[in-house]
mmCIF file of C-alpha atoms in Angstrom:
data_model
loop_
_atom_site.group_PDB
_atom_site.id
_atom_site.type_symbol
_atom_site.label_atom_id
_atom_site.label_comp_id
_atom_site.label_asym_id
_atom_site.label_seq_id
_atom_site.Cartn_x
_atom_site.Cartn_y
_atom_site.Cartn_z
ATOM 1 C CA MET A 67 -11.597 17.069 13.976
ATOM 2 C CA PHE A 68 -14.134 16.436 16.044
ATOM 3 C CA ASP A 69 -14.394 14.185 18.559
ATOM 4 C CA GLU A 70 -16.317 11.151 18.746
ATOM 5 C CA GLU A 71 -19.986 13.263 20.346
ATOM 6 C CA THR A 72 -19.810 15.858 18.576
ATOM 7 C CA PHE A 73 -18.579 14.016 15.131
ATOM 8 C CA SER A 74 -22.095 12.059 15.868
ATOM 9 C CA GLY A 75 -24.479 14.925 15.727
ATOM 10 C CA LEU A 76 -22.926 15.227 12.701
ATOM 11 C CA ILE A 77 -22.592 11.999 10.483
ATOM 12 C CA ASP A 78 -25.688 13.161 9.307
ATOM 13 C CA ALA A 79 -24.414 15.342 6.877
ATOM 14 C CA PRO A 80 -23.107 13.666 3.343
ATOM 15 C CA LEU A 81 -20.748 16.726 2.593
ATOM 16 C CA LEU A 82 -18.955 15.831 6.339
ATOM 17 C CA ARG A 83 -19.529 11.433 5.768
ATOM 18 C CA ASN A 84 -16.985 10.956 2.526
ATOM 19 C CA ARG A 85 -14.558 13.112 4.305
ATOM 20 C CA LEU A 86 -14.175 12.005 7.330
ATOM 21 C CA ALA A 87 -13.197 8.914 9.410
ATOM 22 C CA PHE A 88 -15.560 8.325 12.487
ATOM 23 C CA PRO A 89 -13.373 8.701 16.280
ATOM 24 C CA GLU A 90 -14.298 5.338 17.143
ATOM 25 C CA GLN A 91 -14.717 2.737 13.680
ATOM 26 C CA ARG A 92 -16.205 -0.220 16.188
ATOM 27 C CA ARG A 93 -19.035 2.323 17.509
ATOM 28 C CA LEU A 94 -19.952 3.426 13.551
ATOM 29 C CA PRO A 95 -23.563 2.615 12.792
ATOM 30 C CA LEU A 96 -23.798 -0.688 12.030
ATOM 31 C CA LYS A 97 -25.833 1.558 8.435
ATOM 32 C CA TYR A 98 -22.734 4.377 8.424
ATOM 33 C CA SER A 99 -20.631 0.972 7.284
ATOM 34 C CA SER A 100 -19.011 -0.301 4.182
ATOM 35 C CA GLY A 101 -20.813 -3.877 4.265
ATOM 36 C CA ILE A 102 -16.257 -4.121 3.483
ATOM 37 C CA ARG A 103 -14.379 -6.996 4.953
ATOM 38 C CA SER A 104 -11.065 -8.173 6.109
ATOM 39 C CA TYR A 105 -9.290 -11.064 5.791
ATOM 40 C CA TYR A 106 -6.010 -11.960 7.181
ATOM 41 C CA PRO A 107 -3.887 -15.685 7.325
ATOM 42 C CA LYS A 108 -5.031 -18.123 9.825
ATOM 43 C CA GLN A 109 -1.285 -18.897 10.612
ATOM 44 C CA TYR A 110 1.271 -15.614 11.218
ATOM 45 C CA GLY A 111 2.119 -14.651 7.728
ATOM 46 C CA ILE A 112 0.961 -13.148 3.659
ATOM 47 C CA SER A 113 3.341 -15.178 3.101
ATOM 48 C CA ARG A 114 1.402 -17.482 3.539
ATOM 49 C CA ILE A 115 -0.961 -16.065 0.946
ATOM 50 C CA ILE A 116 2.045 -15.654 -1.626
ATOM 51 C CA ASP A 117 2.481 -18.607 -1.634
ATOM 52 C CA ALA A 118 -0.905 -20.923 -2.113
ATOM 53 C CA LEU A 119 -1.025 -18.467 -4.850
ATOM 54 C CA LEU A 120 2.442 -18.885 -6.914
ATOM 55 C CA VAL A 121 1.448 -22.444 -6.623
ATOM 56 C CA ARG A 122 -2.747 -21.853 -8.355
ATOM 57 C CA LEU A 123 -1.118 -19.351 -11.246
ATOM 58 C CA ARG A 124 1.049 -22.077 -11.272
ATOM 59 C CA ASN A 125 -0.970 -25.051 -11.762
ATOM 60 C CA LEU A 126 -2.600 -23.127 -14.535
ATOM 61 C CA ASN A 127 0.040 -23.433 -16.570
ATOM 62 C CA ILE A 128 0.950 -19.539 -15.846
ATOM 63 C CA GLU A 129 4.817 -19.086 -15.926
ATOM 64 C CA LEU A 130 6.367 -16.288 -13.786
ATOM 65 C CA LEU A 131 9.579 -14.678 -14.292
ATOM 66 C CA THR A 132 10.873 -13.369 -10.426
ATOM 67 C CA SER A 133 14.752 -10.488 -10.713
ATOM 68 C CA SER A 134 12.667 -9.775 -14.006
ATOM 69 C CA GLN A 135 13.137 -6.734 -15.812
ATOM 70 C CA ILE A 136 10.345 -5.584 -19.386
ATOM 71 C CA SER A 137 13.006 -2.753 -20.480
ATOM 72 C CA GLN A 138 11.075 -2.447 -24.597
ATOM 73 C CA LEU A 139 7.759 -2.695 -25.851
ATOM 74 C CA LYS A 140 6.908 -2.969 -29.404
ATOM 75 C CA ARG A 141 4.441 -1.916 -31.579
ATOM 76 C CA GLU A 142 2.604 -2.492 -34.471
ATOM 77 C CA ASN A 143 -0.576 -1.212 -35.753
ATOM 78 C CA ARG A 144 -1.877 0.031 -31.948
ATOM 79 C CA ARG A 145 -0.651 -2.802 -30.930
ATOM 80 C CA VAL A 146 1.762 -4.299 -27.844
ATOM 81 C CA SER A 147 3.826 -6.801 -30.477
ATOM 82 C CA HIS A 148 6.582 -7.628 -28.212
ATOM 83 C CA VAL A 149 8.312 -7.424 -24.826
ATOM 84 C CA VAL A 150 11.893 -6.884 -24.096
ATOM 85 C CA ILE A 151 12.179 -9.296 -20.815
ATOM 86 C CA GLU A 152 15.314 -9.053 -19.213
ATOM 87 C CA SER A 153 17.206 -10.912 -16.091
ATOM 88 C CA ASN A 154 20.120 -11.674 -14.743
ATOM 89 C CA THR A 155 21.540 -13.927 -17.049
ATOM 90 C CA ALA A 156 19.668 -13.525 -20.308
ATOM 91 C CA THR A 157 17.507 -11.393 -22.771
ATOM 92 C CA GLU A 158 13.837 -12.612 -23.281
ATOM 93 C CA THR A 159 11.832 -12.045 -26.702
ATOM 94 C CA VAL A 160 7.534 -12.419 -26.827
ATOM 95 C CA ASP A 161 6.224 -12.487 -29.958
ATOM 96 C CA ASN A 162 3.030 -12.013 -30.452
ATOM 97 C CA VAL A 163 2.136 -10.347 -27.519
ATOM 98 C CA GLU A 164 -2.044 -11.529 -27.649
ATOM 99 C CA ALA A 165 -2.817 -8.365 -24.156
ATOM 100 C CA LEU A 166 -0.089 -7.350 -21.705
ATOM 101 C CA VAL A 167 -1.841 -6.099 -18.895
ATOM 102 C CA TRP A 168 -0.281 -4.281 -16.675
ATOM 103 C CA THR A 169 -0.934 -2.539 -13.361
ATOM 104 C CA ALA A 170 2.850 -1.363 -12.291
ATOM 105 C CA GLY A 171 2.287 3.112 -12.590
ATOM 106 C CA SER A 172 1.070 4.933 -15.847
ATOM 107 C CA MET A 173 5.060 5.989 -15.786
ATOM 108 C CA PRO A 174 6.893 2.869 -16.114
ATOM 109 C CA LEU A 175 4.880 2.154 -18.817
ATOM 110 C CA SER A 176 5.073 5.941 -20.550
ATOM 111 C CA ALA A 177 9.282 5.103 -19.870
ATOM 112 C CA LEU A 178 8.623 2.388 -22.041
ATOM 113 C CA LEU A 179 6.208 3.494 -24.335
ATOM 114 C CA GLY A 180 8.577 6.066 -25.008
ATOM 115 C CA MET A 181 6.954 9.048 -23.719
ATOM 116 C CA PRO A 182 8.358 12.020 -22.589
ATOM 117 C CA LEU A 183 8.176 12.955 -18.741
ATOM 118 C CA VAL A 184 8.082 15.927 -16.145
ATOM 119 C CA GLY A 185 10.200 15.470 -13.019
ATOM 120 C CA LEU A 186 8.023 13.835 -10.486
ATOM 121 C CA PRO A 187 8.491 16.267 -7.501
ATOM 122 C CA LYS A 188 9.453 14.532 -4.261
ATOM 123 C CA PRO A 189 7.656 13.917 -1.499
ATOM 124 C CA ARG A 190 7.911 16.036 2.092
ATOM 125 C CA ARG A 191 8.416 12.925 3.625
ATOM 126 C CA LYS A 192 9.408 9.674 3.829
ATOM 127 C CA THR A 193 8.665 6.127 5.556
ATOM 128 C CA VAL A 194 9.799 4.486 8.160
ATOM 129 C CA ILE A 195 8.982 0.498 9.340
ATOM 130 C CA VAL A 196 9.417 0.333 12.458
ATOM 131 C CA SER A 197 9.439 -3.527 13.138
ATOM 132 C CA MET A 198 9.426 -4.835 17.028
ATOM 133 C CA LEU A 199 9.670 -7.531 20.025
ATOM 134 C CA LEU A 200 7.416 -6.455 22.246
ATOM 135 C CA LYS A 201 8.833 -9.009 25.724
ATOM 136 C CA GLU A 202 3.936 -8.137 26.919
ATOM 137 C CA PRO A 203 1.297 -7.046 24.690
ATOM 138 C CA PRO A 204 1.211 -4.458 23.673
ATOM 139 C CA GLN A 205 -1.224 -1.552 25.821
ATOM 140 C CA MET A 206 -3.673 -0.894 23.318
ATOM 141 C CA GLY A 207 -7.050 -4.083 23.967
ATOM 142 C CA ASP A 208 -7.858 -5.085 21.430
ATOM 143 C CA LEU A 209 -7.248 -2.488 18.568
ATOM 144 C CA TYR A 210 -5.094 -3.883 15.690
ATOM 145 C CA CYS A 211 -3.540 -1.032 14.685
ATOM 146 C CA PHE A 212 -4.391 2.815 15.773
ATOM 147 C CA PHE A 213 -3.274 6.215 14.066
ATOM 148 C CA CYS A 214 -0.943 9.138 15.280
ATOM 149 C CA ALA A 215 -1.982 12.774 13.415
ATOM 150 C CA ASP A 216 -0.395 14.481 16.640
ATOM 151 C CA SER A 217 2.507 16.590 16.881
ATOM 152 C CA PRO A 218 5.344 16.747 17.835
ATOM 153 C CA TYR A 219 5.480 12.893 16.474
ATOM 154 C CA SER A 220 6.296 10.837 13.429
ATOM 155 C CA THR A 221 4.567 7.838 13.997
ATOM 156 C CA TYR A 222 1.505 7.773 11.615
ATOM 157 C CA ARG A 223 0.369 3.629 12.473
ATOM 158 C CA ILE A 224 0.626 0.763 15.276
ATOM 159 C CA THR A 225 0.200 -1.925 14.031
ATOM 160 C CA ASN A 226 -0.220 -5.192 17.169
ATOM 161 C CA PHE A 227 -0.360 -8.259 15.173
ATOM 162 C CA ALA A 228 -1.445 -10.271 18.247
ATOM 163 C CA ALA A 229 -4.727 -8.735 17.666
ATOM 164 C CA PHE A 230 -5.870 -11.081 14.915
ATOM 165 C CA CYS A 231 -3.346 -12.988 14.546
ATOM 166 C CA PRO A 232 -2.751 -15.202 18.721
ATOM 167 C CA ASP A 233 -0.175 -17.295 16.485
ATOM 168 C CA SER A 234 2.427 -14.056 15.945
ATOM 169 C CA VAL A 235 3.297 -14.143 19.415
ATOM 170 C CA ARG A 236 6.689 -16.693 19.548
ATOM 171 C CA ALA A 237 8.674 -17.172 21.936
ATOM 172 C CA THR A 238 11.258 -13.950 21.740
ATOM 173 C CA GLY A 239 8.147 -11.657 22.145
ATOM 174 C CA TYR A 240 5.125 -10.041 21.185
ATOM 175 C CA PRO A 241 5.386 -8.869 17.398
ATOM 176 C CA ILE A 242 4.308 -5.148 16.697
ATOM 177 C CA CYS A 243 5.099 -3.119 13.992
ATOM 178 C CA VAL A 244 5.798 1.365 13.460
ATOM 179 C CA GLU A 245 5.375 2.949 10.743
ATOM 180 C CA LEU A 246 6.643 6.709 11.082
ATOM 181 C CA LEU A 247 6.882 9.393 8.398
ATOM 182 C CA VAL A 248 10.577 11.022 8.325
ATOM 183 C CA ASP A 249 11.690 15.400 6.943
ATOM 184 C CA THR A 250 13.041 14.011 3.251
ATOM 185 C CA GLY A 251 15.421 17.023 3.923
ATOM 186 C CA ILE A 252 17.096 15.497 7.333
ATOM 187 C CA GLU A 253 19.812 12.358 6.575
ATOM 188 C CA ARG A 254 19.520 10.036 9.138
ATOM 189 C CA SER A 255 20.444 6.158 10.852
ATOM 190 C CA ALA A 256 18.250 3.832 10.277
ATOM 191 C CA ASP A 257 19.321 3.366 13.935
ATOM 192 C CA ASP A 258 18.237 6.459 14.967
ATOM 193 C CA LEU A 259 15.234 6.348 13.662
ATOM 194 C CA ALA A 260 14.771 2.562 15.291
ATOM 195 C CA GLU A 261 14.671 5.365 18.992
ATOM 196 C CA GLN A 262 12.692 7.390 17.762
ATOM 197 C CA ALA A 263 10.373 4.340 17.564
ATOM 198 C CA LYS A 264 11.221 2.761 20.674
ATOM 199 C CA ARG A 265 10.979 6.637 22.020
ATOM 200 C CA GLU A 266 7.392 7.446 21.094
ATOM 201 C CA ILE A 267 5.741 4.097 22.206
ATOM 202 C CA LEU A 268 7.233 4.090 25.415
ATOM 203 C CA ALA A 269 5.051 8.807 24.818
ATOM 204 C CA PHE A 270 1.891 6.483 23.515
ATOM 205 C CA GLY A 271 2.007 4.350 26.966
ATOM 206 C CA LEU A 272 2.186 0.545 25.192
ATOM 207 C CA VAL A 273 4.928 -0.378 27.152
ATOM 208 C CA SER A 274 5.658 0.680 31.246
ATOM 209 C CA SER A 275 9.784 0.525 30.218
ATOM 210 C CA PRO A 276 12.155 0.973 27.930
ATOM 211 C CA ASP A 277 13.721 -2.135 29.108
ATOM 212 C CA ASP A 278 10.101 -4.421 27.689
ATOM 213 C CA ILE A 279 11.331 -3.630 24.500
ATOM 214 C CA CYS A 280 13.700 -7.335 23.576
ATOM 215 C CA PHE A 281 13.875 -6.057 19.887
ATOM 216 C CA ALA A 282 13.349 -2.857 17.281
ATOM 217 C CA ARG A 283 14.660 -2.552 13.468
ATOM 218 C CA ALA A 284 13.729 0.245 11.067
ATOM 219 C CA GLU A 285 14.260 -0.451 7.209
ATOM 220 C CA ILE A 286 13.463 3.597 5.564
ATOM 221 C CA LEU A 287 12.081 2.501 2.422
ATOM 222 C CA GLN A 288 12.754 4.446 -0.981
ATOM 223 C CA ALA A 289 8.837 4.440 -1.754
ATOM 224 C CA GLY A 290 5.497 4.821 0.459
ATOM 225 C CA PHE A 291 2.585 6.259 2.006
ATOM 226 C CA PRO A 292 2.368 9.599 1.336
ATOM 227 C CA GLY A 293 3.961 9.688 -2.123
ATOM 228 C CA MET A 294 0.722 10.856 -4.405
ATOM 229 C CA SER A 295 0.746 14.785 -3.472
ATOM 230 C CA CYS A 296 -1.433 16.763 -5.578
ATOM 231 C CA ALA A 297 0.932 18.031 -8.428
ATOM 232 C CA VAL A 298 2.043 13.697 -8.773
ATOM 233 C CA ILE A 299 -1.530 13.130 -9.446
ATOM 234 C CA GLU A 300 -2.149 16.798 -11.665
ATOM 235 C CA GLU A 301 1.647 14.547 -14.044
ATOM 236 C CA VAL A 302 -0.160 10.723 -13.293
ATOM 237 C CA ASP A 303 -3.063 12.170 -14.697
ATOM 238 C CA ARG A 304 -1.888 13.672 -17.729
ATOM 239 C CA VAL A 305 0.668 10.784 -18.430
ATOM 240 C CA ARG A 306 -2.188 8.695 -17.589
ATOM 241 C CA ASN A 307 -4.685 10.774 -20.635
ATOM 242 C CA ALA A 308 -1.518 10.185 -23.078
ATOM 243 C CA ILE A 309 -1.375 7.181 -23.549
ATOM 244 C CA VAL A 310 -5.151 6.721 -23.255
ATOM 245 C CA GLU A 311 -4.519 8.310 -26.325
ATOM 246 C CA LEU A 312 -2.047 6.201 -28.104
ATOM 247 C CA ASP A 313 -5.610 3.437 -28.660
ATOM 248 C CA ILE A 314 -3.057 0.682 -27.814
ATOM 249 C CA ALA A 315 -5.463 -2.058 -28.452
ATOM 250 C CA ASN A 316 -4.125 -4.847 -26.526
ATOM 251 C CA LEU A 317 -3.004 -3.079 -23.093
ATOM 252 C CA VAL A 318 -4.333 -3.574 -20.666
ATOM 253 C CA HIS A 319 -3.672 -1.142 -17.798
ATOM 254 C CA GLY A 320 -4.994 -1.913 -14.302
ATOM 255 C CA GLY A 321 -3.904 -0.404 -10.506
ATOM 256 C CA ILE A 322 -4.107 3.015 -9.482
ATOM 257 C CA LEU A 323 -4.420 5.808 -10.604
ATOM 258 C CA SER A 324 -5.156 3.622 -13.885
ATOM 259 C CA GLU A 325 -7.705 6.005 -13.540
ATOM 260 C CA PRO A 326 -9.579 8.992 -12.303
ATOM 261 C CA ASP A 327 -9.900 9.512 -8.552
ATOM 262 C CA LEU A 328 -8.891 5.557 -9.193
ATOM 263 C CA PHE A 329 -6.753 5.279 -6.123
ATOM 264 C CA PHE A 330 -8.208 2.507 -2.938
ATOM 265 C CA GLN A 331 -7.726 -0.986 -2.594
ATOM 266 C CA PRO A 332 -11.092 -2.292 -2.880
ATOM 267 C CA GLU A 333 -11.932 0.413 -5.911
ATOM 268 C CA VAL A 334 -8.867 -1.290 -7.443
ATOM 269 C CA ILE A 335 -9.389 -5.389 -8.197
ATOM 270 C CA ALA A 336 -13.266 -4.105 -8.503
ATOM 271 C CA ASP A 337 -12.054 -1.802 -11.782
ATOM 272 C CA LEU A 338 -8.919 -4.320 -13.103
ATOM 273 C CA TYR A 339 -11.060 -7.534 -12.462
ATOM 274 C CA ARG A 340 -13.799 -4.978 -15.033
ATOM 275 C CA LYS A 341 -11.263 -4.874 -17.505
ATOM 276 C CA LEU A 342 -10.438 -8.588 -17.960
ATOM 277 C CA ASP A 343 -13.165 -10.235 -17.774
ATOM 278 C CA ARG A 344 -14.140 -7.346 -21.085
ATOM 279 C CA LEU A 345 -10.452 -9.674 -23.041
#
């Protein structure tokens, strides 16, 4: 809404500061910094963190089920008593459930609890992830990401992995991720969307020529930002409140919107930690 010079004179107003990001985050006055740090693996790939967590969980004798889904929840005396889990090869029932920790959203949970649902409105836009390899580093300076809200572009974020993880660079090029928001009402192929992402990073000046792009592949997500419209949040709130009214003693409900206005990751994690600490 404002350039940096204008907003520097407005940032002292709490109403604006709580709603608007400072235009240049690296020059944000330190007294307004959240103090929250971000962590990235020294070597490229978030999968390294996932793999390390899996090893720790297994060392704690935690059984991990993959390619599986919960198909039924059975209740007795205000408690979840049995959980039925289905996989491609078998159906397993877990009896005498001490606690069910649920972080997969209120809607799937309410369906398993047999509650009626109202159809959710479809988002007007869908998310497309375009993975690219460039011959040279993108012309972003030391930025690891930037956001775009300018018409007529569909790109809303570009991430330069090499800016925070030099090991991401490989013999075939410099990896970047281009995220698009496109209208849901228009059917387009992944190849067409990849070509659009190429055109837009050229227009942004990240590359000097289309020949600088070695590789581009688009993936159209079934769900993704910005799926939380006001209408969706209102319905999630209604369903969550109905779940609370069931008063299930051994249910721990965590994750996004498991509490009113609970959305951003640091608050989601802190909320779940507090809930688990009370078990």
